[in-house]
mmCIF file with all atom_site columns, C-alpha atoms in Angstrom:
data_model
loop_
_atom_site.group_PDB
_atom_site.id
_atom_site.type_symbol
_atom_site.label_atom_id
_atom_site.label_alt_id
_atom_site.label_comp_id
_atom_site.label_asym_id
_atom_site.label_entity_id
_atom_site.label_seq_id
_atom_site.pdbx_PDB_ins_code
_atom_site.Cartn_x
_atom_site.Cartn_y
_atom_site.Cartn_z
_atom_site.occupancy
_atom_site.B_iso_or_equiv
_atom_site.pdbx_formal_charge
_atom_site.auth_seq_id
_atom_site.auth_comp_id
_atom_site.auth_asym_id
_atom_site.auth_atom_id
_atom_site.pdbx_PDB_model_num
ATOM 1  C CA . MET A 1 1  ? -0.074  0.082   0.015   1.00 0.00 ? 21  MET A CA 1
ATOM 2  C CA . GLY A 1 2  ? 3.000   2.397   0.745   1.00 0.00 ? 22  GLY A CA 1
ATOM 3  C CA . THR A 1 3  ? 4.388   2.210   -2.789  1.00 0.00 ? 23  THR A CA 1
ATOM 4  C CA . GLN A 1 4  ? 4.209   5.221   -5.240  1.00 0.00 ? 24  GLN A CA 1
ATOM 5  C CA . THR A 1 5  ? 3.156   2.917   -7.986  1.00 0.00 ? 25  THR A CA 1
ATOM 6  C CA . TYR A 1 6  ? 0.535   1.327   -6.338  1.00 0.00 ? 26  TYR A CA 1
ATOM 7  C CA . GLY A 1 7  ? -1.417  2.003   -3.190  1.00 0.00 ? 27  GLY A CA 1
ATOM 8  C CA . ASP A 1 8  ? -3.263  4.396   -1.265  1.00 0.00 ? 28  ASP A CA 1
ATOM 9  C CA . ASN A 1 9  ? -1.185  6.810   1.340   1.00 0.00 ? 29  ASN A CA 1
ATOM 10 C CA . LYS A 1 10 ? -4.300  6.904   3.574   1.00 0.00 ? 30  LYS A CA 1
ATOM 11 C CA . LEU A 1 11 ? -4.778  3.416   4.045   1.00 0.00 ? 31  LEU A CA 1
ATOM 12 C CA . TYR A 1 12 ? -1.344  2.943   3.924   1.00 0.00 ? 32  TYR A CA 1
ATOM 13 C CA . GLY A 1 13 ? -0.929  5.025   7.037   1.00 0.00 ? 33  GLY A CA 1
ATOM 14 C CA . LEU A 1 14 ? -4.039  3.627   8.689   1.00 0.00 ? 34  LEU A CA 1
ATOM 15 C CA . LEU A 1 15 ? -2.474  0.164   8.223   1.00 0.00 ? 35  LEU A CA 1
ATOM 16 C CA . ARG A 1 16 ? 0.889   1.195   9.839   1.00 0.00 ? 36  ARG A CA 1
ATOM 17 C CA . LYS A 1 17 ? -1.047  2.754   12.630  1.00 0.00 ? 37  LYS A CA 1
ATOM 18 C CA . TYR A 1 18 ? -3.492  -0.490  13.195  1.00 0.00 ? 38  TYR A CA 1
ATOM 19 C CA . PRO A 1 19 ? -1.230  -3.675  12.232  1.00 0.00 ? 39  PRO A CA 1
ATOM 20 C CA . LYS A 1 20 ? -4.434  -5.699  13.350  1.00 0.00 ? 40  LYS A CA 1
ATOM 21 C CA . LEU A 1 21 ? -6.616  -4.435  10.906  1.00 0.00 ? 41  LEU A CA 1
ATOM 22 C CA . GLY A 1 22 ? -4.319  -5.069  7.863   1.00 0.00 ? 42  GLY A CA 1
ATOM 23 C CA . LYS A 1 23 ? -4.230  -8.735  9.197   1.00 0.00 ? 43  LYS A CA 1
ATOM 24 C CA . SER A 1 24 ? -7.578  -8.842  9.662   1.00 0.00 ? 44  SER A CA 1
ATOM 25 C CA . ILE A 1 25 ? -8.346  -7.762  5.821   1.00 0.00 ? 45  ILE A CA 1
ATOM 26 C CA . THR A 1 26 ? -5.676  -10.232 4.416   1.00 0.00 ? 46  THR A CA 1
ATOM 27 C CA . ARG A 1 27 ? -7.528  -12.977 6.381   1.00 0.00 ? 47  ARG A CA 1
ATOM 28 C CA . SER A 1 28 ? -11.024 -12.206 5.399   1.00 0.00 ? 48  SER A CA 1
ATOM 29 C CA . THR A 1 29 ? -9.835  -11.549 2.025   1.00 0.00 ? 49  THR A CA 1
ATOM 30 C CA . VAL A 1 30 ? -8.216  -15.315 1.802   1.00 0.00 ? 50  VAL A CA 1
ATOM 31 C CA . ILE A 1 31 ? -11.281 -16.784 3.537   1.00 0.00 ? 51  ILE A CA 1
ATOM 32 C CA . ILE A 1 32 ? -13.574 -15.265 0.933   1.00 0.00 ? 52  ILE A CA 1
ATOM 33 C CA . GLU A 1 33 ? -11.356 -16.347 -2.014  1.00 0.00 ? 53  GLU A CA 1
ATOM 34 C CA . SER A 1 34 ? -11.377 -19.849 -0.725  1.00 0.00 ? 54  SER A CA 1
ATOM 35 C CA . ALA A 1 35 ? -14.830 -20.123 0.294   1.00 0.00 ? 55  ALA A CA 1
ATOM 36 C CA . MET A 1 36 ? -15.785 -18.657 -3.196  1.00 0.00 ? 56  MET A CA 1
ATOM 37 C CA . PRO A 1 37 ? -16.883 -22.061 -4.625  1.00 0.00 ? 57  PRO A CA 1
ATOM 38 C CA . LEU A 1 38 ? -19.259 -22.746 -1.808  1.00 0.00 ? 58  LEU A CA 1
ATOM 39 C CA . GLY A 1 39 ? -20.763 -19.190 -2.322  1.00 0.00 ? 59  GLY A CA 1
ATOM 40 C CA . LEU A 1 40 ? -22.087 -21.014 -5.705  1.00 0.00 ? 60  LEU A CA 1
ATOM 41 C CA . ALA A 1 41 ? -24.250 -23.237 -3.967  1.00 0.00 ? 61  ALA A CA 1
ATOM 42 C CA . THR A 1 42 ? -27.423 -21.522 -3.704  1.00 0.00 ? 62  THR A CA 1
ATOM 43 C CA . LYS A 1 43 ? -29.085 -18.628 -6.004  1.00 0.00 ? 63  LYS A CA 1
ATOM 44 C CA . GLY A 1 44 ? -29.044 -16.370 -2.617  1.00 0.00 ? 64  GLY A CA 1
ATOM 45 C CA . SER A 1 45 ? -25.605 -17.396 -1.823  1.00 0.00 ? 65  SER A CA 1
ATOM 46 C CA . THR A 1 46 ? -24.362 -16.618 -5.233  1.00 0.00 ? 66  THR A CA 1
ATOM 47 C CA . LYS A 1 47 ? -26.105 -13.428 -4.862  1.00 0.00 ? 67  LYS A CA 1
ATOM 48 C CA . LEU A 1 48 ? -23.756 -12.600 -1.922  1.00 0.00 ? 68  LEU A CA 1
ATOM 49 C CA . THR A 1 49 ? -21.004 -13.870 -3.220  1.00 0.00 ? 69  THR A CA 1
ATOM 50 C CA . LEU A 1 50 ? -20.672 -11.644 -6.339  1.00 0.00 ? 70  LEU A CA 1
ATOM 51 C CA . LEU A 1 51 ? -21.509 -8.689  -3.994  1.00 0.00 ? 71  LEU A CA 1
ATOM 52 C CA . LEU A 1 52 ? -18.491 -9.429  -1.944  1.00 0.00 ? 72  LEU A CA 1
ATOM 53 C CA . PHE A 1 53 ? -16.561 -9.918  -4.920  1.00 0.00 ? 73  PHE A CA 1
ATOM 54 C CA . GLY A 1 54 ? -17.787 -6.777  -6.473  1.00 0.00 ? 74  GLY A CA 1
ATOM 55 C CA . MET A 1 55 ? -16.821 -4.979  -3.273  1.00 0.00 ? 75  MET A CA 1
ATOM 56 C CA . PHE A 1 56 ? -13.375 -6.402  -2.993  1.00 0.00 ? 76  PHE A CA 1
ATOM 57 C CA . HIS A 1 57 ? -12.872 -5.804  -6.821  1.00 0.00 ? 77  HIS A CA 1
ATOM 58 C CA . LEU A 1 58 ? -13.753 -2.026  -6.363  1.00 0.00 ? 78  LEU A CA 1
ATOM 59 C CA . ALA A 1 59 ? -11.771 -1.951  -3.102  1.00 0.00 ? 79  ALA A CA 1
ATOM 60 C CA . ASN A 1 60 ? -8.422  -3.208  -5.121  1.00 0.00 ? 80  ASN A CA 1
ATOM 61 C CA . ALA A 1 61 ? -9.224  -0.448  -7.968  1.00 0.00 ? 81  ALA A CA 1
ATOM 62 C CA . LYS A 1 62 ? -9.583  2.426   -5.113  1.00 0.00 ? 82  LYS A CA 1
ATOM 63 C CA . PHE A 1 63 ? -6.879  1.225   -2.689  1.00 0.00 ? 83  PHE A CA 1
ATOM 64 C CA . MET A 1 64 ? -4.464  -0.226  -4.533  1.00 0.00 ? 84  MET A CA 1
ATOM 65 C CA . GLY A 1 65 ? -4.476  1.778   -8.198  1.00 0.00 ? 85  GLY A CA 1
ATOM 66 C CA . LEU A 1 66 ? -5.649  -1.065  -10.132 1.00 0.00 ? 86  LEU A CA 1
ATOM 67 C CA . GLY A 1 67 ? -8.715  0.650   -11.912 1.00 0.00 ? 87  GLY A CA 1
ATOM 68 C CA . ARG A 1 68 ? -8.203  -1.808  -14.950 1.00 0.00 ? 88  ARG A CA 1
ATOM 69 C CA . PHE A 1 69 ? -8.709  -4.434  -12.332 1.00 0.00 ? 89  PHE A CA 1
ATOM 70 C CA . VAL A 1 70 ? -12.553 -4.077  -12.036 1.00 0.00 ? 90  VAL A CA 1
ATOM 71 C CA . LEU A 1 71 ? -14.145 -4.058  -15.905 1.00 0.00 ? 91  LEU A CA 1
ATOM 72 C CA . PRO A 1 72 ? -12.555 -7.320  -16.919 1.00 0.00 ? 92  PRO A CA 1
ATOM 73 C CA . PHE A 1 73 ? -13.447 -8.934  -13.310 1.00 0.00 ? 93  PHE A CA 1
ATOM 74 C CA . ILE A 1 74 ? -17.093 -7.595  -12.852 1.00 0.00 ? 94  ILE A CA 1
ATOM 75 C CA . SER A 1 75 ? -17.751 -8.388  -16.507 1.00 0.00 ? 95  SER A CA 1
ATOM 76 C CA . THR A 1 76 ? -17.592 -12.038 -15.699 1.00 0.00 ? 96  THR A CA 1
ATOM 77 C CA . TYR A 1 77 ? -20.270 -11.840 -13.330 1.00 0.00 ? 97  TYR A CA 1
ATOM 78 C CA . PRO A 1 78 ? -23.283 -12.336 -15.585 1.00 0.00 ? 98  PRO A CA 1
ATOM 79 C CA . ALA A 1 79 ? -21.792 -15.425 -16.930 1.00 0.00 ? 99  ALA A CA 1
ATOM 80 C CA . ILE A 1 80 ? -21.515 -16.777 -13.293 1.00 0.00 ? 100 ILE A CA 1
ATOM 81 C CA . TRP A 1 81 ? -25.025 -15.710 -12.381 1.00 0.00 ? 101 TRP A CA 1
ATOM 82 C CA . SER A 1 82 ? -26.436 -17.396 -16.043 1.00 0.00 ? 102 SER A CA 1
ATOM 83 C CA . LEU A 1 83 ? -24.663 -20.892 -15.320 1.00 0.00 ? 103 LEU A CA 1
ATOM 84 C CA . ARG A 1 84 ? -25.943 -20.534 -11.740 1.00 0.00 ? 104 ARG A CA 1
ATOM 85 C CA . THR A 1 85 ? -29.372 -20.200 -12.485 1.00 0.00 ? 105 THR A CA 1
ATOM 86 C CA . ARG A 1 86 ? -29.797 -22.173 -15.651 1.00 0.00 ? 106 ARG A CA 1
ATOM 87 C CA . ARG A 1 87 ? -31.537 -25.568 -15.076 1.00 0.00 ? 107 ARG A CA 1
#
């Protein structure tokens, strides 16, 4: 977060001040990404999963300076939803 090329100085300062917050964010990310296949079990869980991943991708765009990261990933969501809702 503290690099000049990628990152967000305000978030970097916050994470330096509260290292447990950084660890919590890291662990939450790993758990959410690992549990993603389970999120496709039902239509409701698929909606929640896509919402969580949408927020994750938007946060990456904002806090890591990865604006190009959003569109390619979020553009796959209709295909995931279509596969999930197909009989």
